[in-house]
Coordinates of C-alpha atoms in Angstrom, one line a residue:
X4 CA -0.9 104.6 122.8
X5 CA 1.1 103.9 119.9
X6 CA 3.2 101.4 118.6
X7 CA 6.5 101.2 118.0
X8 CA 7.8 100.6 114.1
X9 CA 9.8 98.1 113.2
X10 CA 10.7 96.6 109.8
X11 CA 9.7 92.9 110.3
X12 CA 7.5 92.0 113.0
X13 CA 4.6 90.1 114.4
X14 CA 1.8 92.8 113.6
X15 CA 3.0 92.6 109.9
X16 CA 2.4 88.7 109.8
X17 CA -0.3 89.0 111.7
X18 CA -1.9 91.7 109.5
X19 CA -0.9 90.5 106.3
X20 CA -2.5 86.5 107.6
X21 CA -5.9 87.9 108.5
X22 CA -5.9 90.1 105.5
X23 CA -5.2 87.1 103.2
X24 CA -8.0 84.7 105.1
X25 CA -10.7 87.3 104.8
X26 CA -9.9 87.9 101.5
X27 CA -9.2 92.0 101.5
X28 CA -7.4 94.1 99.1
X29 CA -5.2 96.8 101.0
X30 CA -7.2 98.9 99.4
X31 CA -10.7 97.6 100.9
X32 CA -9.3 97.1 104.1
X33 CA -8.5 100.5 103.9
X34 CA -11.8 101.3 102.9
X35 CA -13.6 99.3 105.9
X36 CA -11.1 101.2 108.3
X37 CA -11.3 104.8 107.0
X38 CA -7.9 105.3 106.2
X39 CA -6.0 105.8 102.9
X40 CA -4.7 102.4 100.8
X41 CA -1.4 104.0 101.0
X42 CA -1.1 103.4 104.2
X43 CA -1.9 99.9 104.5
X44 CA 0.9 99.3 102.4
X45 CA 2.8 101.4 104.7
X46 CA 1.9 99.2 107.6
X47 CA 2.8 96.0 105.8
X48 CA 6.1 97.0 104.7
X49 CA 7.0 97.9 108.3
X50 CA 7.0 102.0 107.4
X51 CA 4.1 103.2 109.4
X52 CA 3.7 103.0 112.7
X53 CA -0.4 102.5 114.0
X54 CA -2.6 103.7 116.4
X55 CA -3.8 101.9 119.3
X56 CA -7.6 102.9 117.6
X57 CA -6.6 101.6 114.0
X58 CA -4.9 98.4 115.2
X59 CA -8.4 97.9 116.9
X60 CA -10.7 98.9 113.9
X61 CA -8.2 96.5 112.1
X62 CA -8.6 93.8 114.4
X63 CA -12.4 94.2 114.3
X64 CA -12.5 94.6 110.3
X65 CA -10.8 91.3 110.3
X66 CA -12.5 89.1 112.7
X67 CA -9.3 88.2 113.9
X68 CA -10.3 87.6 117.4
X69 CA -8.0 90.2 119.1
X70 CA -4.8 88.3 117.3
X71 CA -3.8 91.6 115.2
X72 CA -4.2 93.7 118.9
X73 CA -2.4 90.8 120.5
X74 CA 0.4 91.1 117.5
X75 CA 1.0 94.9 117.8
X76 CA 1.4 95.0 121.5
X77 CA 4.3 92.3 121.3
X78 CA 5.9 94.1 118.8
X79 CA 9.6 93.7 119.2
X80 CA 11.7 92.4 116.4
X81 CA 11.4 90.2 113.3
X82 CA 12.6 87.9 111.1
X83 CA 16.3 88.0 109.3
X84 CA 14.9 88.1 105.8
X85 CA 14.0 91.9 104.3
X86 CA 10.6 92.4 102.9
X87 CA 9.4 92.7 99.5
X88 CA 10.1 96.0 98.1
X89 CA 7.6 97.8 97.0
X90 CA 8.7 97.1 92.9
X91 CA 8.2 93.6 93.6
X92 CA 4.6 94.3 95.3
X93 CA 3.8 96.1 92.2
X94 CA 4.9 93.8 89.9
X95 CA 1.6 91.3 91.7
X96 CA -0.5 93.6 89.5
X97 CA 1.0 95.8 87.0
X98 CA 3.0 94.0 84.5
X99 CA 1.4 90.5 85.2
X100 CA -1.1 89.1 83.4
X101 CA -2.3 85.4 84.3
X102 CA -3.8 83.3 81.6
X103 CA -4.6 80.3 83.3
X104 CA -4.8 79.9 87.4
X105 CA -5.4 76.4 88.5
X106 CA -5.4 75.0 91.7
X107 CA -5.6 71.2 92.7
X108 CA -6.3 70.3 96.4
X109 CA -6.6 66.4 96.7
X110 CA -7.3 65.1 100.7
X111 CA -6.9 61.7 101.3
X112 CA -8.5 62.1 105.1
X113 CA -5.3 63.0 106.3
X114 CA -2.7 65.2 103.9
X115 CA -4.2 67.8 102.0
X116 CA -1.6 68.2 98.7
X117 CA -2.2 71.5 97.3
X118 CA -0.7 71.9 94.2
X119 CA -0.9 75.8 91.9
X120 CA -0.3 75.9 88.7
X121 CA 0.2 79.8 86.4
X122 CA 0.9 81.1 83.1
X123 CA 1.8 84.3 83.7
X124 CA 2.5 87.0 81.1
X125 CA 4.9 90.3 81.7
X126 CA 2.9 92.8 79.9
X127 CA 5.5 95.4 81.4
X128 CA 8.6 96.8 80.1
X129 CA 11.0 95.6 82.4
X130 CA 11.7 91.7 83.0
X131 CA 9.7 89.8 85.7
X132 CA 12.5 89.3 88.8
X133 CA 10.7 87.8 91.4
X134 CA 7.0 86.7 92.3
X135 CA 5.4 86.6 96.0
X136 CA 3.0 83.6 96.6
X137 CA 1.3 83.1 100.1
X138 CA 0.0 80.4 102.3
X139 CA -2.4 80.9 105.1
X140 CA -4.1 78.4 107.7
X141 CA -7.0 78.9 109.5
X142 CA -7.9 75.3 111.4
X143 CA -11.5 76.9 112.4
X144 CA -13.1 79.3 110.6
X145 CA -15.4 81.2 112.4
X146 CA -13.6 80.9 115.5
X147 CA -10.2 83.1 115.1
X148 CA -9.3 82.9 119.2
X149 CA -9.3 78.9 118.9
X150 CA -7.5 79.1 115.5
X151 CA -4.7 81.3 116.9
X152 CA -4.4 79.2 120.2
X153 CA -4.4 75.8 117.9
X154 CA -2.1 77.6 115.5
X155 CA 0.6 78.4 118.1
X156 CA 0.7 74.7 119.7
X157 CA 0.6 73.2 115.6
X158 CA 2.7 76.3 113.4
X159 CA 2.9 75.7 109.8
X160 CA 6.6 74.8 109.4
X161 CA 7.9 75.1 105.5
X162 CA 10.5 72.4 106.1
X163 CA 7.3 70.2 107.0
X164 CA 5.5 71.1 103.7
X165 CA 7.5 69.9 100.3
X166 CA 7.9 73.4 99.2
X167 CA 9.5 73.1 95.8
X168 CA 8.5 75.4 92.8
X169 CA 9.4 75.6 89.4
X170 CA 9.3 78.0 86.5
X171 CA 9.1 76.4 82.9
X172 CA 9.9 72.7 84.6
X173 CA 13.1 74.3 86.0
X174 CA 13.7 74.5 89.9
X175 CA 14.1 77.9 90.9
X176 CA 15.3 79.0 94.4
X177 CA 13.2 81.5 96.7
X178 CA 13.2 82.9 100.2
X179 CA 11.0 83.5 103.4
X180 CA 9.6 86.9 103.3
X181 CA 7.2 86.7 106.1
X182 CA 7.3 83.6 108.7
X183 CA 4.1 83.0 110.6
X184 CA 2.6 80.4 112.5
X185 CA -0.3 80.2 109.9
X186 CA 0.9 82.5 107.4
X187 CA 3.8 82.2 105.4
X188 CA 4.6 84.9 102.3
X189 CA 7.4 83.6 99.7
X190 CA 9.5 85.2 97.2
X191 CA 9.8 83.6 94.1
X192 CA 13.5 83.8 91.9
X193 CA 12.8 84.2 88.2
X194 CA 16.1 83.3 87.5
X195 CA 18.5 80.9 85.9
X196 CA 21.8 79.8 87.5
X197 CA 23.6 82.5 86.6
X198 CA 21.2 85.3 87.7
X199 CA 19.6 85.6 84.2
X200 CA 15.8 86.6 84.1
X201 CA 13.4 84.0 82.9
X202 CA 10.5 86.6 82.3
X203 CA 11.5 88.7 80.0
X204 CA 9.3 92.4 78.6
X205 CA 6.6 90.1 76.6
X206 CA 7.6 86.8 77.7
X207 CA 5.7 84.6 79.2
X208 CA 6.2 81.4 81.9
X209 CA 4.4 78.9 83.4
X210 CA 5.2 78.8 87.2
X211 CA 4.1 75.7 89.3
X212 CA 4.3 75.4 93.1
X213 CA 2.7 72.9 95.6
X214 CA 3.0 71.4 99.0
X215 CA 1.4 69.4 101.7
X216 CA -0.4 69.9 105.1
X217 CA -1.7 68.1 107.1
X218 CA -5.8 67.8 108.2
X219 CA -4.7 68.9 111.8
X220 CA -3.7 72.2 110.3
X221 CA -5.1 72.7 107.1
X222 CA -9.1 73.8 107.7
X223 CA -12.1 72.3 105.3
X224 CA -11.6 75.3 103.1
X225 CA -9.7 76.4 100.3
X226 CA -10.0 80.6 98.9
X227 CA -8.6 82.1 96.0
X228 CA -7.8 85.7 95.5
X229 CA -8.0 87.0 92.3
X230 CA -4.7 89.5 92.9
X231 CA -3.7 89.6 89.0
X232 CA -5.5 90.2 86.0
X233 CA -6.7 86.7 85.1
X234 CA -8.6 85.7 82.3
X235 CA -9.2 82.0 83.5
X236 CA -9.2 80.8 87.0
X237 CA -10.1 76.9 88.0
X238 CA -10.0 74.8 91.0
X239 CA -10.2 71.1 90.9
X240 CA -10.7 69.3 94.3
X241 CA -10.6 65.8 94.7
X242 CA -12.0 64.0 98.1
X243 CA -11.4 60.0 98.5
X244 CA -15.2 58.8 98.1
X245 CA -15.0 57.1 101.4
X246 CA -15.1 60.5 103.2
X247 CA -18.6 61.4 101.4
X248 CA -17.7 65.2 101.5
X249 CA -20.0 67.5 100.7
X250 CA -18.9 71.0 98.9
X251 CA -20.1 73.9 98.2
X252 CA -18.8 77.4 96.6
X253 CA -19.2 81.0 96.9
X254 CA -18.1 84.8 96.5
X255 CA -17.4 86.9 98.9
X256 CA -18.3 90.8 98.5
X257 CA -17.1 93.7 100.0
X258 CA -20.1 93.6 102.2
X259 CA -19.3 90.5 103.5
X260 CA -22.6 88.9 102.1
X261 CA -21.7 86.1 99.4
X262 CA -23.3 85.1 96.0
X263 CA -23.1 81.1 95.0
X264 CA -20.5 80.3 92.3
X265 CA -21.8 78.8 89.6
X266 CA -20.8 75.6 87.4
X267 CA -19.3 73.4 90.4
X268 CA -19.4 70.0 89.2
X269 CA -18.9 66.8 90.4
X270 CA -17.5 63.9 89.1
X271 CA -16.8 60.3 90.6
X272 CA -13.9 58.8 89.1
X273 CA -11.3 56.2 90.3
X274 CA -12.4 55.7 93.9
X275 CA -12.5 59.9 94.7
X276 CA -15.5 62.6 93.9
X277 CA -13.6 65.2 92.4
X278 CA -15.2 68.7 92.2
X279 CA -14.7 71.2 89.2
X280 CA -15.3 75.1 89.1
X281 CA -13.8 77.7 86.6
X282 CA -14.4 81.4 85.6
X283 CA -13.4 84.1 82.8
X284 CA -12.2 87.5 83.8
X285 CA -13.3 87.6 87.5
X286 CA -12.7 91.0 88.5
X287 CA -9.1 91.8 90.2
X288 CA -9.7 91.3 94.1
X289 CA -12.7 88.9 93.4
X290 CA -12.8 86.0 96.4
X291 CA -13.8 82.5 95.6
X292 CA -14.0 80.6 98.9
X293 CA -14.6 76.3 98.6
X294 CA -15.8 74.7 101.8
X295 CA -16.4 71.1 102.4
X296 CA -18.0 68.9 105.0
X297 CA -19.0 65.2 105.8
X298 CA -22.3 64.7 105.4
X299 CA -24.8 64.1 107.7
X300 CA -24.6 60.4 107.6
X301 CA -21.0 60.5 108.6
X302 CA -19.5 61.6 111.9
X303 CA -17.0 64.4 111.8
X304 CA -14.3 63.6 114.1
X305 CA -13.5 67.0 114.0
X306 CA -14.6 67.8 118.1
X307 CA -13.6 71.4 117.6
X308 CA -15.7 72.0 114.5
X309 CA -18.2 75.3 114.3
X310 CA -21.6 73.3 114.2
X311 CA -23.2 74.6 111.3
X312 CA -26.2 76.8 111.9
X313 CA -29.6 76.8 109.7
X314 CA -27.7 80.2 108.0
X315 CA -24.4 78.5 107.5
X316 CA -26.0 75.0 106.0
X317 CA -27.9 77.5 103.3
X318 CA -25.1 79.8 102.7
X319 CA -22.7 76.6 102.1
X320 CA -25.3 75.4 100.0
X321 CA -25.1 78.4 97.8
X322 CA -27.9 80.3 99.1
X323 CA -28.2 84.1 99.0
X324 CA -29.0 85.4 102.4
X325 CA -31.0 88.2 103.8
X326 CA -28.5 90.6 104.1
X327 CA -27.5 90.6 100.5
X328 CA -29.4 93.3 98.7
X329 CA -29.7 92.0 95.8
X330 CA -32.7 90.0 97.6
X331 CA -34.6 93.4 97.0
X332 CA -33.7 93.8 93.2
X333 CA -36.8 93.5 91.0
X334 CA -35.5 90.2 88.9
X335 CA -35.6 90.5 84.7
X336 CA -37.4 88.7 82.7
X337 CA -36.5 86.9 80.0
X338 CA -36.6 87.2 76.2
X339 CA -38.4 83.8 74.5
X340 CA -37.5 82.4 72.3
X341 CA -34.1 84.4 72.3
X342 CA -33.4 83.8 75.4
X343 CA -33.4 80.0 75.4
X344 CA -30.0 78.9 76.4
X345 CA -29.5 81.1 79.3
X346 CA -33.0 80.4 80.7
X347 CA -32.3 77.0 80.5
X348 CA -28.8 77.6 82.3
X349 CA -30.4 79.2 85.3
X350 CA -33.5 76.5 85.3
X351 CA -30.7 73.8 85.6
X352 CA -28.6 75.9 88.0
X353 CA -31.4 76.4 90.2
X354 CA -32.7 72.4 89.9
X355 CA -29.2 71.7 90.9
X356 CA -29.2 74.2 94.3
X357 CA -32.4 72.0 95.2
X358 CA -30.5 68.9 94.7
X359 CA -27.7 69.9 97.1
X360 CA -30.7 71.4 99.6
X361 CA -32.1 67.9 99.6
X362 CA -28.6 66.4 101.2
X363 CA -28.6 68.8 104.1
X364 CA -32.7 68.8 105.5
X365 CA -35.7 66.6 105.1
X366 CA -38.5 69.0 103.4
X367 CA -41.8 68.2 104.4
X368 CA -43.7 70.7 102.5
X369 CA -42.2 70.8 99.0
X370 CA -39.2 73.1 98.1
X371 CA -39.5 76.3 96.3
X372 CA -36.6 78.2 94.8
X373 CA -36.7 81.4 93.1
X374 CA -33.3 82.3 90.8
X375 CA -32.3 85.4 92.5
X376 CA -31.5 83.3 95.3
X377 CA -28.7 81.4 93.5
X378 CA -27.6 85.0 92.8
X379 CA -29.1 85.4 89.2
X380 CA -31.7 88.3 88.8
X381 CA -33.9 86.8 86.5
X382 CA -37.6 86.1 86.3
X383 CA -37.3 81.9 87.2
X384 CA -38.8 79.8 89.9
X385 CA -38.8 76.0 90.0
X386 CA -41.0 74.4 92.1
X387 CA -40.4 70.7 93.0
X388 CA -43.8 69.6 94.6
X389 CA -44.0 66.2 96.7
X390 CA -44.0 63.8 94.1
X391 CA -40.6 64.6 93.4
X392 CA -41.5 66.5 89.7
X393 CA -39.7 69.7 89.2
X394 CA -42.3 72.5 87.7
X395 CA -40.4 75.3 86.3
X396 CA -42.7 78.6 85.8
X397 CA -40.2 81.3 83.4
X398 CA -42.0 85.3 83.8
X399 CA -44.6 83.9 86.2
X400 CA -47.3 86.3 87.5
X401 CA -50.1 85.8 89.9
X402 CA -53.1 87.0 87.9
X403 CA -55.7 85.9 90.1
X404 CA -56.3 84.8 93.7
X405 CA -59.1 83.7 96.0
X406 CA -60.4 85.9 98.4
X407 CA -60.4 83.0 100.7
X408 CA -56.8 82.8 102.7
X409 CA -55.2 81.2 105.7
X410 CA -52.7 82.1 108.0
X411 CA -49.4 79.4 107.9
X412 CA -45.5 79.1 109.3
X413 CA -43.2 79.9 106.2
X414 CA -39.4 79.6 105.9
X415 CA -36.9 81.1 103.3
X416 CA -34.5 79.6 102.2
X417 CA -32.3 83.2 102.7
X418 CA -33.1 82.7 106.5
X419 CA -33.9 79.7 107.4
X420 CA -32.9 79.5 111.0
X421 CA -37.0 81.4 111.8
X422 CA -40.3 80.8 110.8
X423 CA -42.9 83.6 110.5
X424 CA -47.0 83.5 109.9
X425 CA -48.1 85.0 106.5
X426 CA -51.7 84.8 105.2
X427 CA -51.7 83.8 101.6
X428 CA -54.7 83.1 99.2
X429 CA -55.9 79.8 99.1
X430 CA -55.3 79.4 95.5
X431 CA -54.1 81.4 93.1
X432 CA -53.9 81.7 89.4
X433 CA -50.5 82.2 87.7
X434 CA -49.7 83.0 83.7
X435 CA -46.1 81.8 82.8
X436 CA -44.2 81.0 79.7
X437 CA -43.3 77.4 78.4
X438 CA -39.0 77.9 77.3
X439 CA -40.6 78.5 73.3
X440 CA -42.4 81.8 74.8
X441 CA -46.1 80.3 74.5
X442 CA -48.3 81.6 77.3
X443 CA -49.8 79.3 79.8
X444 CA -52.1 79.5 82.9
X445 CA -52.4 77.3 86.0
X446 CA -54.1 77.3 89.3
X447 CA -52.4 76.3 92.4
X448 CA -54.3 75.4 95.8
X449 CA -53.0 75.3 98.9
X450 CA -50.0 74.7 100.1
X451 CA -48.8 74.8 96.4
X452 CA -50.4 77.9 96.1
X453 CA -48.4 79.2 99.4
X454 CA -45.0 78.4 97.5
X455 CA -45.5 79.4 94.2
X456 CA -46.9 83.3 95.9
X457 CA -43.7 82.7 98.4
X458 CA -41.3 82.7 95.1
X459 CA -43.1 84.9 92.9
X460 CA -42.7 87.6 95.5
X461 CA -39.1 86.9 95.6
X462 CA -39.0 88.1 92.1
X463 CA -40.4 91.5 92.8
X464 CA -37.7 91.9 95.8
X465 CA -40.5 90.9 98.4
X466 CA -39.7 88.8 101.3
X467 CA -42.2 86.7 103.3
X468 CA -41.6 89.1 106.5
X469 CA -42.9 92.1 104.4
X470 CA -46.1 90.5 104.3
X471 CA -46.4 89.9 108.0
X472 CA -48.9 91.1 110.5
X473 CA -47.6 93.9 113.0
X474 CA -48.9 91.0 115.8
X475 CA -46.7 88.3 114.6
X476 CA -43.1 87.4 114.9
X477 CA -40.2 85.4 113.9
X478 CA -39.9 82.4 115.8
X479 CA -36.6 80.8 115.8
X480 CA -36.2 76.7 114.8
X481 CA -36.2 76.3 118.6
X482 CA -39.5 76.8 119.3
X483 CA -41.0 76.0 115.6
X484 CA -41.9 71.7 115.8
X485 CA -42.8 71.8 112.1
X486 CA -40.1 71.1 110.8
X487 CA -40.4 68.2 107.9
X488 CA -44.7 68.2 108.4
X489 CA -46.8 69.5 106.0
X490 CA -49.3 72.5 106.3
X491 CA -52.2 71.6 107.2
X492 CA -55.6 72.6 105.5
X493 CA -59.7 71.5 106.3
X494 CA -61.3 70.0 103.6
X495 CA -64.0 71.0 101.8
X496 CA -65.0 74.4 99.4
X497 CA -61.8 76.2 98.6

């Protein structure tokens, strides 16, 4: 079965909308279907006409819950406007250069106002004509059949959002490229009045654009695509303090695991909680995806939102999870003294990943971070034992241990949603460096003891499962009831 081509269609909004949400390149889509990037491009400029097969792999690459298969078999027409052509696709990358990205995204509880603000630089030899911005919906994540069925009954409708951009404080005119019900692309006139470019062969501009949506159609989450060079990109988010949103950051791979971002920040200021995040030279096609929640003491009147799963709550919490390799990498350690402003950077990064932990579940038995699970291969671990003091061990090693062990229920923090039985030693002796590079020794007992072997394996690419007996297994948070209790231990000769 095939489908047949036309220039403007469904498919191509459809395609292009679930491309966009997931964050893909044409050329990684490409990749992740086994076809050439070519012909991606093909397929979004309405010159190629797909397979039954591909549409499918498509569909499933996407997660688009059968919309892009839905899409191609209604296939029949399009919109008046032409497409980009492919100079003015080009001219997203080559030629551009953006110096400064910054988006603003204030919610109020029931308008999100998105505002986008670029300084763009044509590096090229011919002058800028045009320039293609995008807007994508997707009301719930992780559920793509009720988005698309919510998404027909409540389209995006650009006379609805205040769509007015400008290019050096001047209005500039533009025109619907691709008209979705949750995806809209939109061509951008560099020009004056009189057809005149503004972006010149070395010139540069500062383009602004923004608009509003409301919380019934906008979702709690805000990506950006890195589809330029860029050498800074921000995002500022600012939340009325009365909705006590939570937020969290990551990066999303080509393997669909994520990293954390780091140096989000939030602020309090004039009744709103306003978060910060920035970064230099993110590599082009690099995704940066916000997400924000109520938290727990407030009731989401959301009815249709995906309850967050043990996973989810960690991996919005900036978390790496299991299926991210780098979980196996054997972390580096540090250089002391000359290492002693980043290893302070990744002892306050991690301190802070406990601190946002701490909002989302009661730990009864102390928390235990190691710093590859913030994303950072390095040799850290901060420990922050039940009277609420943080011990930080830099290039620990376990140099000792009893002979005496026990057999507990242990969690990770990179899959929390089971528990599994480990034996560990009952205590353990560990060598570690103070942040001047002086040697010290201490000995843990215990359930300390339990954490502190827990993290240090982390550094060496060990997980807690590795060190399970052939007899045991995982057992989901269904059937575990020790959640928030301590571990238990008899008294006496350790």
């Amino acid at each position: 079965m095939a489908f047949h081509a036309v220039r403007s269609s469904s498919f191509v909004v459809a395609l292009k909308h679930w491309r966009d949400v997931r964050g893909y390149s044409p050329d990684r889509l490409a990749a992740l279907v086994g076809c050439e990037p070519a012909y991606v491009h093909h397929l979004e400029s309405g010159h190629a006409i797909p397979s039954h097969d591909l549409v499918v792999r498509v569909d499933e690459v996407l997660q688009a819950g059968g919309a892009v298969v839905e899409s191609a078999v209604q296939w029949s027409g399009g919109i008046d406007t032409a497409p980009a052509s492919s100079e003015e696709r080009e001219a997203e990358v080559a030629g551009i250069l953006v110096r400064h990205d910054h988006t603003f995204l204030e919610f109020d509880g029931e308008t999100y106002r998105i505002r986008h603000s670029r300084r763009i630089v044509n590096t090229g030899s011919r002058s800028v004509s045009s320039y293609i911005v995008r807007i994508s919906v997707d009301r719930y994540p992780g559920n793509p059949e009720r988005s698309r069925s919510h998404h027909q009954r409540h389209p995006l409708e650009m006379a609805e959002l205040g769509f007015a951009p400008t290019c050096n404080s001047r209005s500039i005119t533009w025109d619907l490229i691709y008209d979705g019900a949750a995806y809209k692309e939109i061509r951008l006139h560099l020009a004056d009045e009189v057809g005149g470019p503004l972006i010149g062969p070395g010139g540069e501009a500062d383009l602004e654009f923004g608009y509003e949506i409301s919380s019934e159609i906008w979702g709690k989450w805000l990506q950006r695509v890195v589809r330029s060079p860029t050498l800074v990109m921000a995002v500022t988010i600012s939340f009325s303090v009365g909705l006590r949103m939570v937020m969290s950051g990551y990066q999303l791979t080509g393997t669909a695991a994520a990293l954390p971002v780091s140096a989000l920040e939030c602020v309090r200021h004039r009744g709103s909680d306003i978060y910060t995040w920035s970064t230099l030279r993110a590599d082009q096609d690099s995704v940066f995806r916000f997400e924000w929640r109520p938290d727990k003491a407030v009731a989401d009147s959301d009815e249709y939102a995906v309850p967050l799963t043990a996973r989810r709550t960690m991996l919005a919490a900036g978390i790496v999870q299991s299926d991210n390799m780098l979980l196996r990498e054997r972390s580096t350690i540090f250089d002391l003294p000359t290492e002693l402003e980043r290893c302070r950077e990744v002892l306050c990064l991690t301190s802070r990943a406990l601190d946002r932990l701490a909002r989302v579940h009661r730990f009864g038995k102390g928390q235990g971070i190691a710093a590859v699970q913030i994303g950072i291969t390095r040799a850290a671990v901060l420990i922050r034992l039940d009277s609420g003091r943080d011990l930080f061990l830099v290039n620990p090693r376990i140099v000792e241990a009893s002979v005496e062990t026990d057999v507990q229920f242990e969690g990770c923090l990179s899959f929390f949603d089971v528990r599994g039985r480990v034996a560990r030693p009952r205590s353990v002796k560990v060598e570690y460096q103070d942040l001047a590079g002086n040697r010290e020794i201490r000995v843990f007992h215990d359930g300390a003891a339990r954490m502190v072997a827990h993290e240090v394996d982390h550094l060496d690419g060990i997980l807690y499962t590795d060190r399970m007996s052939e007899r045991e297994r995982l057992v989901p948070l269904s059937e575990y009831g020790g959640i928030g209790k301590d571990w238990s231990y008899p008294q006496g000769h350790r």
